[in-house]
PDB file of C-alpha atoms and ligand atoms in Angstrom:
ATOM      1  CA  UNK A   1     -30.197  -7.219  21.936  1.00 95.00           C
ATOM      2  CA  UNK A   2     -27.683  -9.814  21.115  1.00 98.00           C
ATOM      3  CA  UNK A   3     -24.807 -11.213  23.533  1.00 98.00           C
ATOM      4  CA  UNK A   4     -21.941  -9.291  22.022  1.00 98.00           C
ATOM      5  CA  UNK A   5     -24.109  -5.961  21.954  1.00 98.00           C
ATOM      6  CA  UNK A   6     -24.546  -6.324  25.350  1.00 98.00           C
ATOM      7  CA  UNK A   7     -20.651  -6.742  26.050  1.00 98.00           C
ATOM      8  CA  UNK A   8     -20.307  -3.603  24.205  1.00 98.00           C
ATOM      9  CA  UNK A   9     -23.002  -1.361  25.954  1.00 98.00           C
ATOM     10  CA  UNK A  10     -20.980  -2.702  29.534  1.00 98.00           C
ATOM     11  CA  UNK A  11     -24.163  -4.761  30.261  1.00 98.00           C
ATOM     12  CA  UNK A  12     -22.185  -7.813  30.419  1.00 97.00           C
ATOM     13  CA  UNK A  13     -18.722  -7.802  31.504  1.00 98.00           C
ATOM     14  CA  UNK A  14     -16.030  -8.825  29.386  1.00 98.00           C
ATOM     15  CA  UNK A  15     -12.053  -8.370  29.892  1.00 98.00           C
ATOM     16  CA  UNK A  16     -11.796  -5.772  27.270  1.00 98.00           C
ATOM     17  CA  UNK A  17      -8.329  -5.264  25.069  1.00 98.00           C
ATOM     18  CA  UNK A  18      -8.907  -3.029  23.014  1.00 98.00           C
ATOM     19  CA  UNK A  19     -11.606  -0.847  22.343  1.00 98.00           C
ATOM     20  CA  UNK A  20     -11.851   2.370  19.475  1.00 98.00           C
ATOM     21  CA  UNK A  21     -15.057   3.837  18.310  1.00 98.00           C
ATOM     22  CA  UNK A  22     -16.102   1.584  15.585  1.00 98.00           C
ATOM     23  CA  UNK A  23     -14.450  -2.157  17.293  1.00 98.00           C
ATOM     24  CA  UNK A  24     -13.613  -3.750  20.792  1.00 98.00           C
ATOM     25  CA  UNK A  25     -11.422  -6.949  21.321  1.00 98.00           C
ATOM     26  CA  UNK A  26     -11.842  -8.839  24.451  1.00 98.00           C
ATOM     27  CA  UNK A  27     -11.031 -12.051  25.782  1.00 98.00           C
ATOM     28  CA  UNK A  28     -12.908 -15.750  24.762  1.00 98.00           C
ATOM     29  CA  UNK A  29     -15.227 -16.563  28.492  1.00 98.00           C
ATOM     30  CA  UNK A  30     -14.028 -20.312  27.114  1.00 98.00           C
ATOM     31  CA  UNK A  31     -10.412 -19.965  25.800  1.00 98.00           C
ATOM     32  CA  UNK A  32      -9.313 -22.741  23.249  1.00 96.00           C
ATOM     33  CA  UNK A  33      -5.610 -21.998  23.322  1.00 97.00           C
ATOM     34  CA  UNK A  34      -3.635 -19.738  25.995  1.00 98.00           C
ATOM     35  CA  UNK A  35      -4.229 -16.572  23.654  1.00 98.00           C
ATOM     36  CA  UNK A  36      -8.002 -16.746  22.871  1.00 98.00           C
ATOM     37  CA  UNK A  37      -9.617 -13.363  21.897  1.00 98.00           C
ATOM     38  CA  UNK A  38     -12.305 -12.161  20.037  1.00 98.00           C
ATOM     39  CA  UNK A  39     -12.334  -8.908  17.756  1.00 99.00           C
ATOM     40  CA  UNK A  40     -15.891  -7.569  16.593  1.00 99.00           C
ATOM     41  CA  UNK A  41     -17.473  -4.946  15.453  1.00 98.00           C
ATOM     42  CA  UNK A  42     -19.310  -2.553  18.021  1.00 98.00           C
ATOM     43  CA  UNK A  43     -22.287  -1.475  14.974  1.00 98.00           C
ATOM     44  CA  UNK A  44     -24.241  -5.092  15.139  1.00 98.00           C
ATOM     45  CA  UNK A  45     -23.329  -7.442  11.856  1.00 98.00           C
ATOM     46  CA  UNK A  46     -25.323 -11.041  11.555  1.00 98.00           C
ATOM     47  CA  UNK A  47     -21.718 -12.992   9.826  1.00 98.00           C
ATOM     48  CA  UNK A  48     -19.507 -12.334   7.692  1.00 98.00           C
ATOM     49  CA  UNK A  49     -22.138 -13.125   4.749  1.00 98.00           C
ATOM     50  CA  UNK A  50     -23.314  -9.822   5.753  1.00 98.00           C
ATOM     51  CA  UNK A  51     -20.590  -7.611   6.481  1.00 98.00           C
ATOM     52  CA  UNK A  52     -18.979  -4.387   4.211  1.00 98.00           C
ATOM     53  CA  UNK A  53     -15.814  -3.868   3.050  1.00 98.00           C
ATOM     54  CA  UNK A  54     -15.107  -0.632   4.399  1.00 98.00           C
ATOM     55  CA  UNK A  55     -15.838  -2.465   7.899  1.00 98.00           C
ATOM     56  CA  UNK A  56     -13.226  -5.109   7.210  1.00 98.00           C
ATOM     57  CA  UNK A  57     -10.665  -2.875   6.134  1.00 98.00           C
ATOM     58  CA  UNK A  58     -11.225  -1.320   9.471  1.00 98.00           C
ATOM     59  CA  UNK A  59     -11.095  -5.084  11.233  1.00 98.00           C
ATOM     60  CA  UNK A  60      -7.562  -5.801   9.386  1.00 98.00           C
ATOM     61  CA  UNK A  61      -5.942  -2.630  11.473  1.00 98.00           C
ATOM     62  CA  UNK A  62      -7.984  -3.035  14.526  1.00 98.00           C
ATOM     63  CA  UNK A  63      -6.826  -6.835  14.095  1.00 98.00           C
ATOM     64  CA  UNK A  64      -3.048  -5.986  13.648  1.00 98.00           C
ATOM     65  CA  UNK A  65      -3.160  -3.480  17.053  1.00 98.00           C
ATOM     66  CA  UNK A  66      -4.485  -5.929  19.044  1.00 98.00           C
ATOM     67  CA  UNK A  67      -1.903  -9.126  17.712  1.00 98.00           C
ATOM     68  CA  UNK A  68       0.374  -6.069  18.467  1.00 98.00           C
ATOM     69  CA  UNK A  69      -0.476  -5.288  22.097  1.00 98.00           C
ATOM     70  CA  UNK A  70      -1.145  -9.132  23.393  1.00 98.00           C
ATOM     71  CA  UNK A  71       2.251  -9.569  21.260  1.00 98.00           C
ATOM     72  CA  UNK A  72       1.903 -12.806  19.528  1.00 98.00           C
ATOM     73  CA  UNK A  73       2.756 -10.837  16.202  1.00 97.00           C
ATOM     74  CA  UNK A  74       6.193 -12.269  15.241  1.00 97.00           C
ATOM     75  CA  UNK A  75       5.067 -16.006  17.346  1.00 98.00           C
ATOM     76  CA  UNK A  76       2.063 -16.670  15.041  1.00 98.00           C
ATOM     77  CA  UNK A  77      -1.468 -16.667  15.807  1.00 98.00           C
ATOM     78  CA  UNK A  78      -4.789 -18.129  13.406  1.00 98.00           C
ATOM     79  CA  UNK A  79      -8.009 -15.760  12.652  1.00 98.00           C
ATOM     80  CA  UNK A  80     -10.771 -17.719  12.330  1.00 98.00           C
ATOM     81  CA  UNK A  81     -14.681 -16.624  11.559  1.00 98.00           C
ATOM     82  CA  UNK A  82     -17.671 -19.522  11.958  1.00 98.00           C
ATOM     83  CA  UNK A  83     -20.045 -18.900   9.898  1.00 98.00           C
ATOM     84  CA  UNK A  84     -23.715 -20.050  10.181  1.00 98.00           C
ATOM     85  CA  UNK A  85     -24.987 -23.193  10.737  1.00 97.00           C
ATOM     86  CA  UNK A  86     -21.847 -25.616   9.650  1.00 95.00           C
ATOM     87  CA  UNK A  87     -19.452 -23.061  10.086  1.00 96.00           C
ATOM     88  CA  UNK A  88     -20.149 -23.661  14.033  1.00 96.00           C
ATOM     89  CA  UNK A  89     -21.327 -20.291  14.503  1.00 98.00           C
ATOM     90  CA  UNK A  90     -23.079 -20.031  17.732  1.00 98.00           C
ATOM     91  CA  UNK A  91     -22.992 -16.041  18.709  1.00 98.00           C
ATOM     92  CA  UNK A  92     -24.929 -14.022  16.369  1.00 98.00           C
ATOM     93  CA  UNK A  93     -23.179 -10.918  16.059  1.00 98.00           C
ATOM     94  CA  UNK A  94     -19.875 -10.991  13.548  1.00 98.00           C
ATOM     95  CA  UNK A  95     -16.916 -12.322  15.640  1.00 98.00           C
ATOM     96  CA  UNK A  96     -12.971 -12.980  14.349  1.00 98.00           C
ATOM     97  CA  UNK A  97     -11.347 -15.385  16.882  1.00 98.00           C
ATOM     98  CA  UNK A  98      -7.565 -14.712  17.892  1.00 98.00           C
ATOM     99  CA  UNK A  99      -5.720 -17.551  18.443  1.00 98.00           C
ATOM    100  CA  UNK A 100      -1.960 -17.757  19.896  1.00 98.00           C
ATOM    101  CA  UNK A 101       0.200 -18.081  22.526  1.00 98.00           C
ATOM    102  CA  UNK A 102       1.442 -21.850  20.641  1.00 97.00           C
ATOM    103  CA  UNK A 103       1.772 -23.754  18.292  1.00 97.00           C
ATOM    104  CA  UNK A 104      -2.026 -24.753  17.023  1.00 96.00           C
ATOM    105  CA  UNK A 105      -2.837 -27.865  15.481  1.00 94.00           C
ATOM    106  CA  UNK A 106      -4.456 -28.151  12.307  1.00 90.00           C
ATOM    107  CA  UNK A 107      -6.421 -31.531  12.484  1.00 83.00           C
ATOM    108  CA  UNK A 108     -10.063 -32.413  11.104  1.00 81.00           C
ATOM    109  CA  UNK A 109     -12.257 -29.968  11.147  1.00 84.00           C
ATOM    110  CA  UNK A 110     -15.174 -32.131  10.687  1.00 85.00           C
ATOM    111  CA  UNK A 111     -16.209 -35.698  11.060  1.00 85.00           C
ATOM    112  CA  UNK A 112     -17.433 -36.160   7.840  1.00 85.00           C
ATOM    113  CA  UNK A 113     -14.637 -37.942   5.941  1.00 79.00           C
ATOM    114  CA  UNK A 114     -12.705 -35.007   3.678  1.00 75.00           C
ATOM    115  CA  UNK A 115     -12.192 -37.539   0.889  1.00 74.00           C
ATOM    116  CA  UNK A 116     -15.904 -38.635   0.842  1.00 66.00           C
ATOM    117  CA  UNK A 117     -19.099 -36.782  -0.044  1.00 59.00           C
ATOM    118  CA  UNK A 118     -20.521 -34.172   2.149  1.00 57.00           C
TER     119      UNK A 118
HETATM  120  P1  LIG B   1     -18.739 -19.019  17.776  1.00 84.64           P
HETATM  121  O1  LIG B   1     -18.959 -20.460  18.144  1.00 84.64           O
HETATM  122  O2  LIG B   1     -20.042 -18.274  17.602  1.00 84.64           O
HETATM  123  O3  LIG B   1     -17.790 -18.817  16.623  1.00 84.64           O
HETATM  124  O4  LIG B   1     -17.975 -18.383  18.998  1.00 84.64           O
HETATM  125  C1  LIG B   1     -18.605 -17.805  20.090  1.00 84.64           C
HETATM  126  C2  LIG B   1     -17.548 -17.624  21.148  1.00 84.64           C
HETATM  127  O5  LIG B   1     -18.047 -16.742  22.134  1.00 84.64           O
HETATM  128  C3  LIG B   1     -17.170 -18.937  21.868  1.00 84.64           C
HETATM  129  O6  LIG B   1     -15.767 -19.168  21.700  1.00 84.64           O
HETATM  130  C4  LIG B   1     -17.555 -18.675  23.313  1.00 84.64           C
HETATM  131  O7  LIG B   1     -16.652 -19.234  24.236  1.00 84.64           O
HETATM  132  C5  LIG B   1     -17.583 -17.152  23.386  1.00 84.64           C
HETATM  133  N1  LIG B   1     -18.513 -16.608  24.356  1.00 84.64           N
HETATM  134  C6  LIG B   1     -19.811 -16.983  24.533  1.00 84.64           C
HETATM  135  N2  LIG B   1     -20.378 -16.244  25.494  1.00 84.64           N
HETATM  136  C7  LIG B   1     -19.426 -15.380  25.949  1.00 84.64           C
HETATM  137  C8  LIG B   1     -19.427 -14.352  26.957  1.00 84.64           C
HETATM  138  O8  LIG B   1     -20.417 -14.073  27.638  1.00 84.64           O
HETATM  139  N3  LIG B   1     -18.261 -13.679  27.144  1.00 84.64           N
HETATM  140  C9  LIG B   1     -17.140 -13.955  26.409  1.00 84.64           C
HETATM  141  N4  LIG B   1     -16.052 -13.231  26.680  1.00 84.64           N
HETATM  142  N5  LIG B   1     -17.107 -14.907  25.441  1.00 84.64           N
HETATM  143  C10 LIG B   1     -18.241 -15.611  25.224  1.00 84.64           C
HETATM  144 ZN1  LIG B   2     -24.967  -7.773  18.310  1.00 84.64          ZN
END
């Protein structure tokens, strides 16, 4: 079973949001800004390469309560969702980081120079 399965069974603690029947939202072990969070999906997804629609129309609400009830709504916040192998992904189970709580910087993503070939 992976990590985030795990979190959701209550086999590994987590500080928990939010939490409905089909999504829980808890808060990043290794926060990268003062509002770090993580939003999945409880039913076990791979990436997003992999996920439904009907799922993500679920995520947008579930994403919108919790932005709601941590209340960075009206300050600003960044979703973000690594995918794979470039993308940085290093949890296997479908994962939307929340970001907030200031103003992020948007600097290089990668060190491969933008302007050159990748
Ligand atoms: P990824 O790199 O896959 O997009 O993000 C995985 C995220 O999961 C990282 O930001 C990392 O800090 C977080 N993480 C890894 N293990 C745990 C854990 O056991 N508990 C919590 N709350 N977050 C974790
Ligand atoms: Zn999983």
């Amino acid at each position: 079973m992976c990590l985030f399965c795990k979190i959701i069974k209550k086999e590994i603690p987590a500080n928990i949001i939010l939490e409905d029947d089909d999504f829980i939202a808890f808060h990043d072990i290794n926060p990268k800004a003062p509002v770090h969070i993580l939003a999945i999906p409880k039913k076990h997804v791979n990436s997003f390469n992999e996920v439904s629609s009907s799922t993500m129309s679920g995520m947008t609400n579930f994403i919108q309560k919790v932005t709601n009830e941590v209340k960075i709504q009206e300050s600003g916040y960044r979703i973000i969702t690594n995918i794979g192998s470039d993308g940085g992904q290093e949890v296997g189970h479908l994962h939307f980081h929340i970001l907030g709580g200031a103003k992020l910087k948007w600097g290089h993503l990668s060190d491969a120079d933008p302007k050159g070939h990748f």
